[in-house]
Coordinates of C-alpha atoms in Angstrom, one line a residue:
Chain S
M1 CA 33.2 11.0 27.5
S2 CA 30.7 9.0 25.4
F3 CA 27.8 10.5 23.8
A4 CA 24.4 9.0 23.7
L5 CA 23.4 11.3 20.9
E6 CA 25.3 13.3 18.3
L7 CA 24.1 15.4 15.7
S8 CA 26.4 17.1 13.3
R9 CA 25.7 20.0 10.8
I10 CA 22.0 19.2 10.5
H11 CA 19.9 21.0 8.0
K12 CA 16.3 20.6 7.3
S13 CA 13.9 22.7 5.3
F14 CA 10.2 22.5 4.6
G15 CA 9.6 24.2 1.3
S16 CA 11.1 27.6 1.7
T17 CA 11.1 27.4 5.5
Q18 CA 14.4 26.4 7.1
A19 CA 13.6 24.6 10.1
L20 CA 17.1 23.6 11.1
R21 CA 20.3 25.4 10.0
G22 CA 23.4 23.5 10.7
L23 CA 22.5 22.3 14.0
D24 CA 25.3 20.6 16.2
L25 CA 24.6 18.9 19.3
Q26 CA 26.3 16.3 21.6
I27 CA 24.6 14.7 24.6
P28 CA 26.6 12.7 27.1
E29 CA 25.2 9.2 28.3
G30 CA 23.3 9.4 31.5
T31 CA 22.3 13.2 31.2
L32 CA 19.0 14.8 31.3
F33 CA 19.2 17.3 28.4
G34 CA 16.4 20.0 28.4
L35 CA 15.6 21.5 25.2
V36 CA 14.1 25.1 25.2
G37 CA 13.1 27.3 22.3
L38 CA 10.2 29.4 21.0
N39 CA 7.5 28.0 19.0
G40 CA 8.9 27.3 15.6
A41 CA 12.3 27.4 16.8
G42 CA 13.1 23.9 15.4
K43 CA 12.6 21.6 18.7
T44 CA 10.0 19.4 17.1
T45 CA 11.9 19.0 14.0
L46 CA 14.9 18.2 15.9
I47 CA 13.1 15.6 18.1
R48 CA 11.6 13.9 14.9
I49 CA 15.0 13.9 13.3
L50 CA 16.4 12.1 16.5
L51 CA 13.7 9.6 16.0
G52 CA 14.2 8.9 12.4
M53 CA 10.6 10.3 11.6
I54 CA 12.1 13.1 9.4
Q55 CA 15.2 12.7 7.3
P56 CA 17.6 15.7 7.5
D57 CA 18.7 17.4 4.1
H58 CA 22.2 17.3 5.3
G59 CA 24.0 16.1 8.4
I60 CA 24.7 13.1 10.5
V61 CA 22.6 11.8 13.4
N62 CA 24.1 9.0 15.6
I63 CA 22.3 7.4 18.5
L64 CA 24.4 5.0 20.8
G65 CA 27.0 4.9 17.9
H66 CA 24.5 3.9 15.3
R67 CA 23.9 6.3 12.4
I68 CA 20.2 6.9 11.8
Q69 CA 19.5 6.3 8.2
N70 CA 16.3 5.7 6.2
T71 CA 14.2 5.4 9.5
K72 CA 16.6 2.6 10.7
G73 CA 18.1 2.9 14.2
P74 CA 18.5 1.3 17.5
W75 CA 14.9 1.8 18.4
E76 CA 14.7 -1.1 20.9
K77 CA 16.9 1.2 22.9
V78 CA 14.8 4.3 22.6
G79 CA 11.5 5.3 24.1
Y80 CA 9.7 8.4 23.2
L81 CA 6.7 10.5 23.7
L82 CA 5.4 13.0 21.3
A83 CA 2.8 15.7 21.4
G84 CA -0.4 14.2 20.1
S85 CA -2.4 11.2 21.0
Q86 CA -0.7 8.9 23.6
G87 CA -2.7 5.8 23.0
Y88 CA -5.4 4.2 21.0
P89 CA -8.6 5.8 22.4
R90 CA -10.8 2.5 22.2
L91 CA -8.3 0.4 24.0
T92 CA -7.8 0.4 27.7
V93 CA -4.6 1.4 29.3
L94 CA -3.5 -2.1 29.8
E95 CA -4.4 -3.0 26.2
N96 CA -2.4 0.0 24.9
L97 CA 0.6 -1.1 26.9
R98 CA 0.2 -4.6 25.6
V99 CA 0.2 -3.4 22.1
H100 CA 3.3 -1.5 22.7
G101 CA 4.7 -4.4 24.4
Q102 CA 4.0 -6.4 21.1
W103 CA 5.6 -3.9 19.0
R104 CA 8.7 -4.0 21.2
G105 CA 9.0 -7.7 21.1
G106 CA 7.0 -8.8 24.0
V107 CA 6.8 -7.4 27.6
S108 CA 5.6 -9.4 30.6
T109 CA 2.5 -8.3 32.4
K110 CA 4.8 -7.8 35.5
Q111 CA 6.7 -5.2 33.6
I112 CA 3.7 -3.6 32.5
L113 CA 2.3 -3.2 35.9
E114 CA 5.6 -2.0 37.2
T115 CA 5.6 0.6 34.5
M116 CA 2.0 1.6 35.5
E117 CA 3.2 1.9 39.1
M118 CA 6.1 4.1 38.2
V119 CA 4.0 6.6 36.4
Q120 CA 1.1 6.2 38.9
L121 CA -1.5 4.9 36.5
T122 CA -2.4 1.5 38.1
K123 CA -5.7 2.9 39.2
E124 CA -6.6 3.4 35.5
L125 CA -5.7 -0.1 34.3
N126 CA -9.0 -0.9 32.7
T127 CA -10.0 2.6 31.8
L128 CA -10.4 3.3 28.0
A129 CA -7.7 5.7 26.7
S130 CA -10.6 8.0 25.5
H131 CA -11.7 8.4 29.1
L132 CA -8.5 9.4 30.5
S133 CA -7.8 12.9 31.8
T134 CA -5.3 14.9 29.9
G135 CA -2.7 14.4 32.7
N136 CA -3.4 10.6 32.7
M137 CA -3.1 10.4 29.0
Q138 CA 0.3 12.0 29.4
R139 CA 1.1 9.3 32.1
L140 CA 0.2 6.6 29.6
G141 CA 2.5 8.2 27.0
L142 CA 5.2 8.2 29.7
A143 CA 4.4 4.5 30.5
T144 CA 4.7 3.4 26.8
A145 CA 8.1 5.3 26.5
L146 CA 9.4 3.7 29.6
L147 CA 8.0 0.2 29.1
T148 CA 11.2 -1.6 27.9
R149 CA 13.5 0.5 30.2
P150 CA 15.1 2.1 27.2
K151 CA 18.7 3.5 27.3
I152 CA 17.4 6.8 25.8
L153 CA 14.1 8.8 26.4
V154 CA 13.1 11.4 24.0
L155 CA 10.2 13.3 25.4
D156 CA 8.4 16.2 23.8
E157 CA 6.4 18.3 26.5
P158 CA 6.0 15.5 29.0
I159 CA 4.9 17.4 31.8
N160 CA 2.0 19.3 30.0
G161 CA -1.2 18.6 31.6
L162 CA 0.1 17.1 34.8
D163 CA -1.0 18.3 38.2
P164 CA 1.6 19.8 40.6
K165 CA 1.9 16.4 42.4
G166 CA 2.3 14.8 39.0
V167 CA 5.1 17.1 38.1
I168 CA 7.0 16.4 41.3
D169 CA 6.5 12.7 40.7
I170 CA 7.8 12.8 37.2
R171 CA 10.7 14.9 38.3
H172 CA 11.7 12.2 40.8
L173 CA 11.2 9.6 38.2
F174 CA 13.6 11.3 35.7
L175 CA 16.1 11.9 38.4
Q176 CA 15.9 8.3 39.4
L177 CA 16.2 7.0 35.7
T178 CA 19.3 9.3 35.0
Q179 CA 21.2 8.6 38.3
D180 CA 20.2 5.0 39.0
Y181 CA 19.7 3.6 35.5
G182 CA 22.0 5.9 33.4
T183 CA 19.2 6.7 31.0
T184 CA 19.7 9.6 28.7
I185 CA 16.7 11.8 28.7
V186 CA 16.1 14.5 26.2
L187 CA 13.2 16.7 27.2
S188 CA 11.6 19.6 25.6
S189 CA 9.2 21.8 27.6
H190 CA 8.0 25.2 27.7
I191 CA 7.8 25.1 31.6
L192 CA 11.4 26.6 31.9
D193 CA 11.7 26.7 35.6
E194 CA 10.8 23.1 36.0
L195 CA 13.2 22.4 33.1
S196 CA 16.1 24.3 34.7
R197 CA 15.5 22.5 38.0
I198 CA 15.7 19.0 36.6
S199 CA 18.2 19.3 33.5
D200 CA 21.8 18.4 33.7
I201 CA 22.3 20.5 30.6
I202 CA 20.0 23.0 28.9
G203 CA 20.2 23.5 25.3
V204 CA 18.6 26.8 23.8
I205 CA 17.6 26.4 20.1
H206 CA 16.6 29.4 18.2
E207 CA 15.8 30.0 14.4
G208 CA 17.1 26.4 13.8
K209 CA 20.3 26.7 15.6
M210 CA 21.7 25.7 19.0
I211 CA 22.6 29.1 20.2
G212 CA 23.8 27.9 23.6
T213 CA 24.2 24.8 26.0
Y214 CA 24.4 25.4 29.8
S215 CA 25.4 22.8 32.4
K216 CA 23.5 22.7 35.7
K217 CA 26.5 24.4 37.3
K218 CA 26.7 27.1 34.8
L219 CA 23.0 27.5 34.8
D220 CA 22.9 27.8 38.6
A221 CA 25.5 30.5 38.6
L222 CA 23.8 32.5 36.1
L223 CA 20.4 32.1 37.8
S224 CA 21.6 32.6 41.3
P225 CA 19.8 35.0 43.6
S226 CA 20.8 38.7 43.0
L227 CA 20.6 41.8 45.0
R228 CA 18.8 44.8 43.5
L229 CA 19.4 48.3 44.8
N230 CA 17.7 51.4 43.7
I231 CA 20.2 54.1 44.5
P232 CA 19.6 57.8 43.1
E233 CA 23.4 58.3 42.9
S234 CA 23.9 55.2 40.6
E235 CA 27.2 56.2 39.1
S236 CA 28.9 56.8 42.4
A237 CA 27.3 53.7 43.9
I238 CA 28.8 51.5 41.0
N239 CA 32.2 53.1 41.5
F240 CA 31.9 52.4 45.2
L241 CA 30.8 48.7 44.9
N242 CA 33.6 48.1 42.3
S243 CA 36.3 49.6 44.6
R244 CA 34.8 47.2 47.3
G245 CA 35.5 44.3 45.1
Y246 CA 32.1 43.3 43.9
S247 CA 32.7 42.0 40.4
S248 CA 29.3 41.1 39.0
V249 CA 27.7 44.4 39.2
S250 CA 25.4 45.7 36.3
Q251 CA 22.9 48.5 35.8
A252 CA 19.4 48.3 34.3
D253 CA 17.2 51.3 34.3
N254 CA 17.4 52.8 37.8
W255 CA 18.4 49.5 39.3
I256 CA 21.8 48.3 40.2
L257 CA 22.2 44.5 40.2
I258 CA 24.7 42.3 42.2
N259 CA 24.9 38.7 41.3
D260 CA 25.9 37.4 44.7
S261 CA 23.6 34.8 46.4
D262 CA 25.2 35.3 49.8
L263 CA 24.7 39.1 49.6
A264 CA 21.1 38.5 48.4
A265 CA 20.5 36.4 51.4
D266 CA 21.9 39.0 53.8
P267 CA 22.3 42.6 52.4
R268 CA 22.4 44.3 55.8
S269 CA 26.2 45.1 56.1
L270 CA 26.3 46.4 52.6
V271 CA 23.4 48.5 53.0
N272 CA 24.9 49.9 56.2
E273 CA 28.2 50.5 54.3
L274 CA 26.3 52.5 51.5
C275 CA 24.5 54.5 54.0
K276 CA 27.7 55.6 55.6
H277 CA 28.9 56.9 52.4
N278 CA 25.7 58.7 51.6
L279 CA 24.7 56.3 49.0
T280 CA 21.4 55.2 50.9
P281 CA 19.3 52.8 48.7
A282 CA 15.7 53.9 48.2
R283 CA 14.7 50.3 47.8
V284 CA 16.4 47.1 48.2
T285 CA 15.2 43.7 46.9
A286 CA 16.7 40.3 46.5
E287 CA 15.4 38.2 43.8
Q288 CA 15.9 34.5 42.5
G289 CA 17.2 34.4 38.8
D290 CA 14.5 33.8 36.4
M291 CA 14.9 31.1 33.7
T292 CA 12.3 32.7 31.5
E293 CA 13.9 36.1 31.7
F294 CA 17.4 34.6 31.1
F295 CA 16.0 32.6 28.0
L296 CA 14.3 35.7 26.6
N297 CA 17.4 37.8 27.0
L298 CA 19.5 35.0 25.3
I299 CA 17.3 35.1 22.3
T300 CA 16.7 38.8 22.1
P301 CA 19.8 39.8 20.1
S302 CA 19.0 37.4 17.4
T303 CA 15.4 38.3 17.5
S304 CA 16.1 41.9 17.0
Chain O
M1 CA 12.8 -7.3 15.2
T2 CA 9.5 -8.6 16.0
S3 CA 7.5 -11.0 13.8
I4 CA 5.0 -10.1 11.4
T5 CA 2.5 -12.2 13.6
S6 CA 3.1 -9.8 16.5
A7 CA 2.4 -6.9 14.2
G8 CA -0.6 -8.7 12.9
I9 CA -1.8 -9.3 16.5
V10 CA -1.6 -5.6 17.4
E11 CA -3.5 -4.7 14.4
W12 CA -6.3 -7.2 15.2
V13 CA -6.4 -5.9 18.9
K14 CA -6.9 -2.3 17.5
L15 CA -10.2 -3.5 16.0
K16 CA -11.5 -3.9 19.4
R17 CA -14.7 -1.9 20.3
Q18 CA -14.6 -0.3 16.9
P19 CA -18.1 0.2 15.5
I20 CA -16.9 -0.1 12.0
V21 CA -16.4 -3.9 12.5
W22 CA -20.1 -4.8 13.3
I23 CA -21.3 -2.0 10.7
S24 CA -19.4 -3.8 7.9
F25 CA -20.9 -7.1 8.9
I26 CA -24.4 -5.7 9.0
T27 CA -23.8 -3.9 5.7
I28 CA -22.6 -7.1 3.9
L29 CA -25.9 -8.7 4.8
V30 CA -27.8 -6.1 2.8
G31 CA -26.8 -8.2 -0.3
P32 CA -28.6 -11.5 0.7
L33 CA -31.5 -9.4 2.2
M34 CA -32.0 -7.7 -1.0
G35 CA -31.8 -11.0 -2.9
M36 CA -34.4 -12.4 -0.7
L37 CA -36.6 -9.3 -1.1
F38 CA -36.5 -9.6 -4.9
M39 CA -37.2 -13.3 -4.7
G40 CA -40.1 -12.6 -2.5
I41 CA -41.5 -9.8 -4.6
L42 CA -41.3 -11.9 -7.8
S43 CA -43.0 -15.1 -6.2
H44 CA -45.6 -13.2 -4.7
P45 CA -47.5 -10.7 -7.0
E46 CA -49.5 -9.1 -4.2
W47 CA -46.1 -7.9 -2.8
A48 CA -45.1 -6.5 -6.2
E49 CA -48.4 -4.5 -6.1
K50 CA -47.3 -3.0 -2.9
S51 CA -43.6 -2.2 -4.0
P52 CA -43.8 -1.5 -7.6
L53 CA -40.5 0.3 -7.6
L54 CA -38.8 -2.8 -6.3
A55 CA -40.6 -5.1 -8.7
N56 CA -39.5 -3.0 -11.8
K57 CA -36.0 -3.1 -10.6
A58 CA -36.1 -6.9 -10.2
N59 CA -37.6 -7.1 -13.8
A60 CA -35.0 -4.7 -15.1
M61 CA -32.3 -6.9 -13.7
S62 CA -33.9 -10.0 -15.4
I63 CA -34.2 -11.7 -12.1
I64 CA -36.2 -14.9 -11.8
V65 CA -36.9 -17.0 -8.8
N66 CA -34.3 -19.6 -8.5
W67 CA -30.9 -20.1 -7.0
D68 CA -28.9 -19.3 -10.1
S69 CA -30.5 -15.8 -10.3
Y70 CA -30.3 -15.3 -6.5
F71 CA -26.4 -16.1 -6.6
Q72 CA -26.0 -13.7 -9.6
V73 CA -27.7 -10.9 -7.5
Q74 CA -25.1 -11.6 -4.7
L75 CA -22.2 -11.3 -7.3
Q76 CA -23.6 -7.8 -8.3
A77 CA -24.3 -6.8 -4.7
L78 CA -20.7 -7.8 -3.7
A79 CA -19.1 -6.0 -6.8
V80 CA -20.9 -2.7 -6.0
G81 CA -21.5 -2.9 -2.3
G82 CA -18.1 -4.5 -1.7
M83 CA -16.4 -1.7 -3.4
L84 CA -18.0 0.7 -0.9
I85 CA -17.4 -1.4 2.1
F86 CA -13.8 -2.4 1.4
G87 CA -13.0 1.1 0.3
F88 CA -14.2 2.5 3.6
I89 CA -12.4 -0.2 5.7
S90 CA -9.1 0.7 3.8
A91 CA -9.6 4.4 4.3
W92 CA -10.5 3.8 7.8
M93 CA -7.4 1.6 8.6
F94 CA -4.9 4.0 7.3
G95 CA -6.8 7.3 7.7
K96 CA -7.8 6.7 11.3
E97 CA -4.2 6.6 12.5
Y98 CA -3.7 10.1 11.2
A99 CA -7.1 11.4 12.4
D100 CA -6.4 10.0 15.9
R101 CA -2.8 11.1 15.7
T102 CA -1.8 7.7 16.8
H103 CA 0.6 7.1 13.7
T104 CA 3.6 8.6 15.7
L105 CA 3.2 5.7 18.1
W106 CA 4.6 3.2 15.8
L107 CA 7.2 5.3 13.5
S108 CA 10.2 4.5 15.7
L109 CA 9.9 0.9 16.9
P110 CA 12.0 -2.2 16.8
T111 CA 9.0 -3.5 14.4
S112 CA 9.7 -1.7 11.1
R113 CA 7.0 0.4 9.5
T114 CA 7.2 -2.0 6.6
R115 CA 6.0 -4.8 8.8
I116 CA 3.3 -2.7 10.5
I117 CA 1.9 -1.8 7.0
T118 CA 2.1 -5.5 5.9
A119 CA 0.2 -6.4 9.1
K120 CA -2.4 -3.8 8.2
F121 CA -2.9 -5.3 4.7
L122 CA -3.1 -8.8 6.2
V123 CA -5.9 -7.7 8.6
L124 CA -7.6 -6.0 5.8
T125 CA -7.5 -9.3 3.8
L126 CA -8.7 -11.3 6.8
W127 CA -11.5 -8.8 7.5
G128 CA -12.5 -8.9 3.8
V129 CA -12.4 -12.7 3.6
S130 CA -14.6 -12.9 6.7
L131 CA -17.1 -10.4 5.2
V132 CA -17.3 -12.4 1.9
F133 CA -17.7 -15.6 3.9
T134 CA -20.4 -14.0 6.0
Q135 CA -22.1 -13.1 2.8
I136 CA -21.8 -16.4 1.2
C137 CA -23.3 -18.3 4.5
A138 CA -26.1 -15.7 4.8
T139 CA -27.1 -16.2 1.0
I140 CA -27.2 -20.0 1.4
L141 CA -28.9 -19.8 4.7
F142 CA -31.7 -17.2 3.6
G143 CA -32.2 -19.3 0.4
L144 CA -32.6 -22.6 2.1
V145 CA -35.0 -21.1 4.7
S146 CA -37.2 -19.6 1.9
S147 CA -37.0 -22.8 0.0
L148 CA -35.9 -21.3 -3.3
P149 CA -36.3 -23.7 -6.2
G150 CA -33.5 -24.9 -8.4
W151 CA -30.9 -25.9 -5.9
D152 CA -27.8 -27.5 -7.5
T153 CA -25.0 -28.4 -5.2
M154 CA -22.6 -28.3 -8.2
S155 CA -23.3 -24.7 -8.8
I156 CA -22.2 -23.6 -5.4
L157 CA -18.4 -24.1 -6.0
P158 CA -18.3 -22.0 -9.2
W159 CA -20.3 -19.3 -7.6
M160 CA -18.1 -19.1 -4.5
N161 CA -15.1 -19.0 -6.9
H162 CA -16.7 -16.0 -8.6
M163 CA -17.5 -14.3 -5.2
F164 CA -13.8 -14.7 -4.2
T165 CA -12.5 -13.5 -7.6
I166 CA -14.5 -10.3 -7.2
F167 CA -13.3 -10.0 -3.7
I168 CA -9.7 -10.2 -4.9
L169 CA -10.4 -7.7 -7.5
L170 CA -11.8 -5.4 -4.8
W171 CA -9.0 -6.1 -2.6
L172 CA -6.5 -5.0 -5.1
L173 CA -8.6 -1.7 -5.9
C174 CA -8.5 -0.9 -2.0
L175 CA -4.8 -0.6 -2.1
P176 CA -4.6 2.8 -3.9
I177 CA -7.3 3.8 -1.3
A178 CA -4.8 3.2 1.5
W179 CA -2.1 5.1 -0.3
M180 CA -4.6 8.1 -0.6
A181 CA -5.4 7.8 3.2
S182 CA -1.6 7.8 3.8
I183 CA -1.0 11.0 1.6
G184 CA -4.2 12.7 2.5
K185 CA -3.4 12.0 6.3
G186 CA -6.9 11.3 7.1
Y187 CA -10.2 10.2 5.6
M188 CA -11.4 12.8 3.4
A189 CA -8.9 12.2 0.4
P190 CA -9.4 8.4 0.3
L191 CA -13.3 8.7 0.6
G192 CA -13.3 11.4 -2.2
F193 CA -11.1 9.1 -4.2
L194 CA -13.5 6.1 -3.7
I195 CA -16.5 8.2 -4.7
L196 CA -14.9 9.6 -7.8
A197 CA -13.7 6.0 -8.8
I198 CA -17.3 4.6 -8.4
V199 CA -18.8 7.4 -10.3
L200 CA -16.3 7.0 -13.1
A201 CA -16.9 3.3 -13.1
Q202 CA -20.5 3.9 -13.6
L203 CA -20.0 6.6 -16.3
L204 CA -17.3 4.7 -18.3
G205 CA -19.3 1.5 -18.0
A206 CA -22.3 3.4 -19.5
I207 CA -20.4 4.4 -22.6
G208 CA -18.8 1.2 -23.1
C209 CA -15.2 1.9 -22.0
G210 CA -15.6 0.3 -18.5
A211 CA -13.2 -2.6 -19.3
W212 CA -10.3 -0.3 -19.4
F213 CA -11.1 1.4 -16.1
P214 CA -10.0 -0.7 -13.2
W215 CA -12.8 0.1 -10.9
S216 CA -15.3 -1.2 -13.4
I217 CA -13.8 -4.5 -13.7
P218 CA -15.6 -6.2 -10.6
A219 CA -19.1 -5.0 -12.0
I220 CA -18.2 -6.3 -15.4
H221 CA -17.0 -9.7 -13.9
A222 CA -20.3 -9.8 -11.9
G223 CA -22.2 -9.5 -15.2
M224 CA -23.6 -6.1 -14.4
I225 CA -22.1 -4.5 -17.6
Q226 CA -22.2 -6.5 -20.7
E227 CA -18.7 -6.0 -21.9
P228 CA -16.0 -8.4 -22.9
I229 CA -13.2 -8.6 -20.6
Y230 CA -9.7 -10.2 -21.3
W231 CA -6.6 -11.1 -19.1
V232 CA -5.0 -7.8 -20.0
Q233 CA -7.9 -5.9 -18.3
Y234 CA -7.4 -8.1 -15.1
L235 CA -3.7 -7.4 -15.3
L236 CA -4.7 -3.6 -15.2
V237 CA -6.3 -4.2 -11.8
V238 CA -3.2 -6.1 -10.5
L239 CA -1.1 -3.2 -11.7
T240 CA -3.3 -0.7 -9.9
G241 CA -3.2 -2.7 -6.8
S242 CA 0.5 -3.0 -7.0
S243 CA 0.9 0.7 -7.4
G244 CA -1.3 1.2 -4.4
A245 CA 0.6 -1.2 -2.3
W246 CA 4.0 0.3 -3.4
G247 CA 2.9 3.8 -2.9
T248 CA 1.6 3.0 0.6
Y249 CA 4.9 1.5 1.5
F250 CA 6.9 4.0 0.0
W251 CA 4.9 6.8 1.8
W252 CA 5.4 5.3 5.3
K253 CA 9.1 4.3 4.7
K254 CA 10.4 7.4 3.0
K255 CA 8.3 10.4 3.6
D256 CA 8.8 12.7 6.5
Q257 CA 6.1 12.0 9.2

C-alpha cells in the first residue's frame, strides 16, 4: 500500500504549550481521512504542518514521497482550504479564481468554470467575495482548493456554514473525487456524524497525539444500531443473554446494551423469550450508534 | 514554479477596487497644490492678508515666486508627504493580508513565498514610481497654467533626478515597515513604527543629529534641514532598507505562519 501522507514522530511546541507530542500518521492514497478532536487537540497545527506553514520541532513529514522541508513541498499536487478568509474581499469570485490560477501556473477559463460548477458557485461568478454568504465563501474556498484537480486535498472545516443541500452536494463531490479520481482527502470537522458518514478512515487526535484510527468498517461495527433493555433483574438478564450466545452485551446504569443491528431492527423474539423467563423488560429501545458519544467516550480516559 | 511576472500580475490585480490606490494619487497632488497656493499667496498680497498663516509659512520657507522655488517646495513635499504615503502603502500591502486573513491563501503554492514577496516589492516600486511621476507631471502642469516666471528647461532634469533620488530613499525606508507589518501581523505595528520614525526624524533633525538617522535623510536631501550629508549616511539608508527586505523575506520564509 502506498501512502499519500506520512508523518513520523511529529513534535511541535508553542512556548510552553505542547501542541503535538510524537504524532504518527499514515494516510493511504485515494482515501478520505477524517480528523476529529477537541478544540486545542492539535488538528490545526497538524494541518499547517502538513502544508509546510509550520515547521515541526522534530519529526518527518512526507507528501507523495517528498519530504516537506523549509516550506518546500509538492504544492502543485496539493489543494487546501483553511479556516479564515477564502478569497480577496474586493475581487469577484472569477477574479479570485484567476488569481489562484496564476499562482498555480495558469489555469484555463474553462477549468475555472468547471470548478465553479463542481461547487455550485456559477451564479456568483461576478459577485465580490465580500458580498458572498458564509456558505458561498466556503464554496469559493473549496473551488480554489480544487482548481488544479490536486492529488491531495487538505480541508479544515470545509462544511462549516453550508446549508443541508450544500453538505449533501459536497459529500457527493468528495466521494466522487476519492473514488473516480483517486484523490486523497484530509478533512477536519466538528460535525462528527457527517464525518463518520463520508470518511474511509477516521483519526482521533487528542492532546497532541493520534489516539486512534478507525476504518469505515470498524467504525460501522462500533456505531451499529444497538438494543437497549431496561430490566429490573439485570444480573439474571445478563446471565441469560450470555447463555444464549449474545456476545456484545454490556451494562450502563439501569440499561443493558446489546450491539447487534439485526436484533435492534427486530427485537420481538428476544423480548418474548425474556418474558417467558420472567425477565420482562420495563422498556425496550433501539438506537443508532452515536459518533459524538463514541468520540467523547474515547477521549474521556485521557481527559480524566 | 510560476514566473515572477505571474506573481506580479496577481499583486497588481489585488489592487483592483482598493480605495487606497486613488487616495494615494489624490494625496500626492497635495504637494503641487500647496506649491501653487504658496506661489499665489506670495504673488497676490491681497490673498496673503486673507491667509496670514500660509503667508508666514511661505516666508519662513524662503519661498519666492519662480520655478526653482516651486520645484524646491515639491522636493520637500515629497520628502515629508512621501514618507507618510509610501509608509502607509507598505503597511497596507503587507498588513492587509493578515488583517483580511488572506495570507494563508498563498503560503503553500507552486509559486514560492519568496516570489510573492518579491512581486509585492515590485508592485510597491511601480506604485511609488507612478506616484512620483504623477507629482512631477502635476507640478509642471500647474506651474505652466499659472505662468510661473523663471522657466528653465535645463533645470527640469536635475530636479527630476532629485525627485527620484528622494523616492529611492523613501522606498528603501519603507522596507522595514513591510517587515514590521509582517511581524505585527496587521497595520498597527507598522503605522506605529512609521509615526515613531517621523517624530524621531523631526526631533533629531532639530538637534542637529538628523544625518545619522535614516528617516531624516530624505528631508536633509530635500534641503529642509541644513545639515551636511555624506555617502556614508546614504549607505546607512541602503543598509536600513536591506535589513527591512531581508527581515521581510526571512519572516515569510522561515517563521511559522
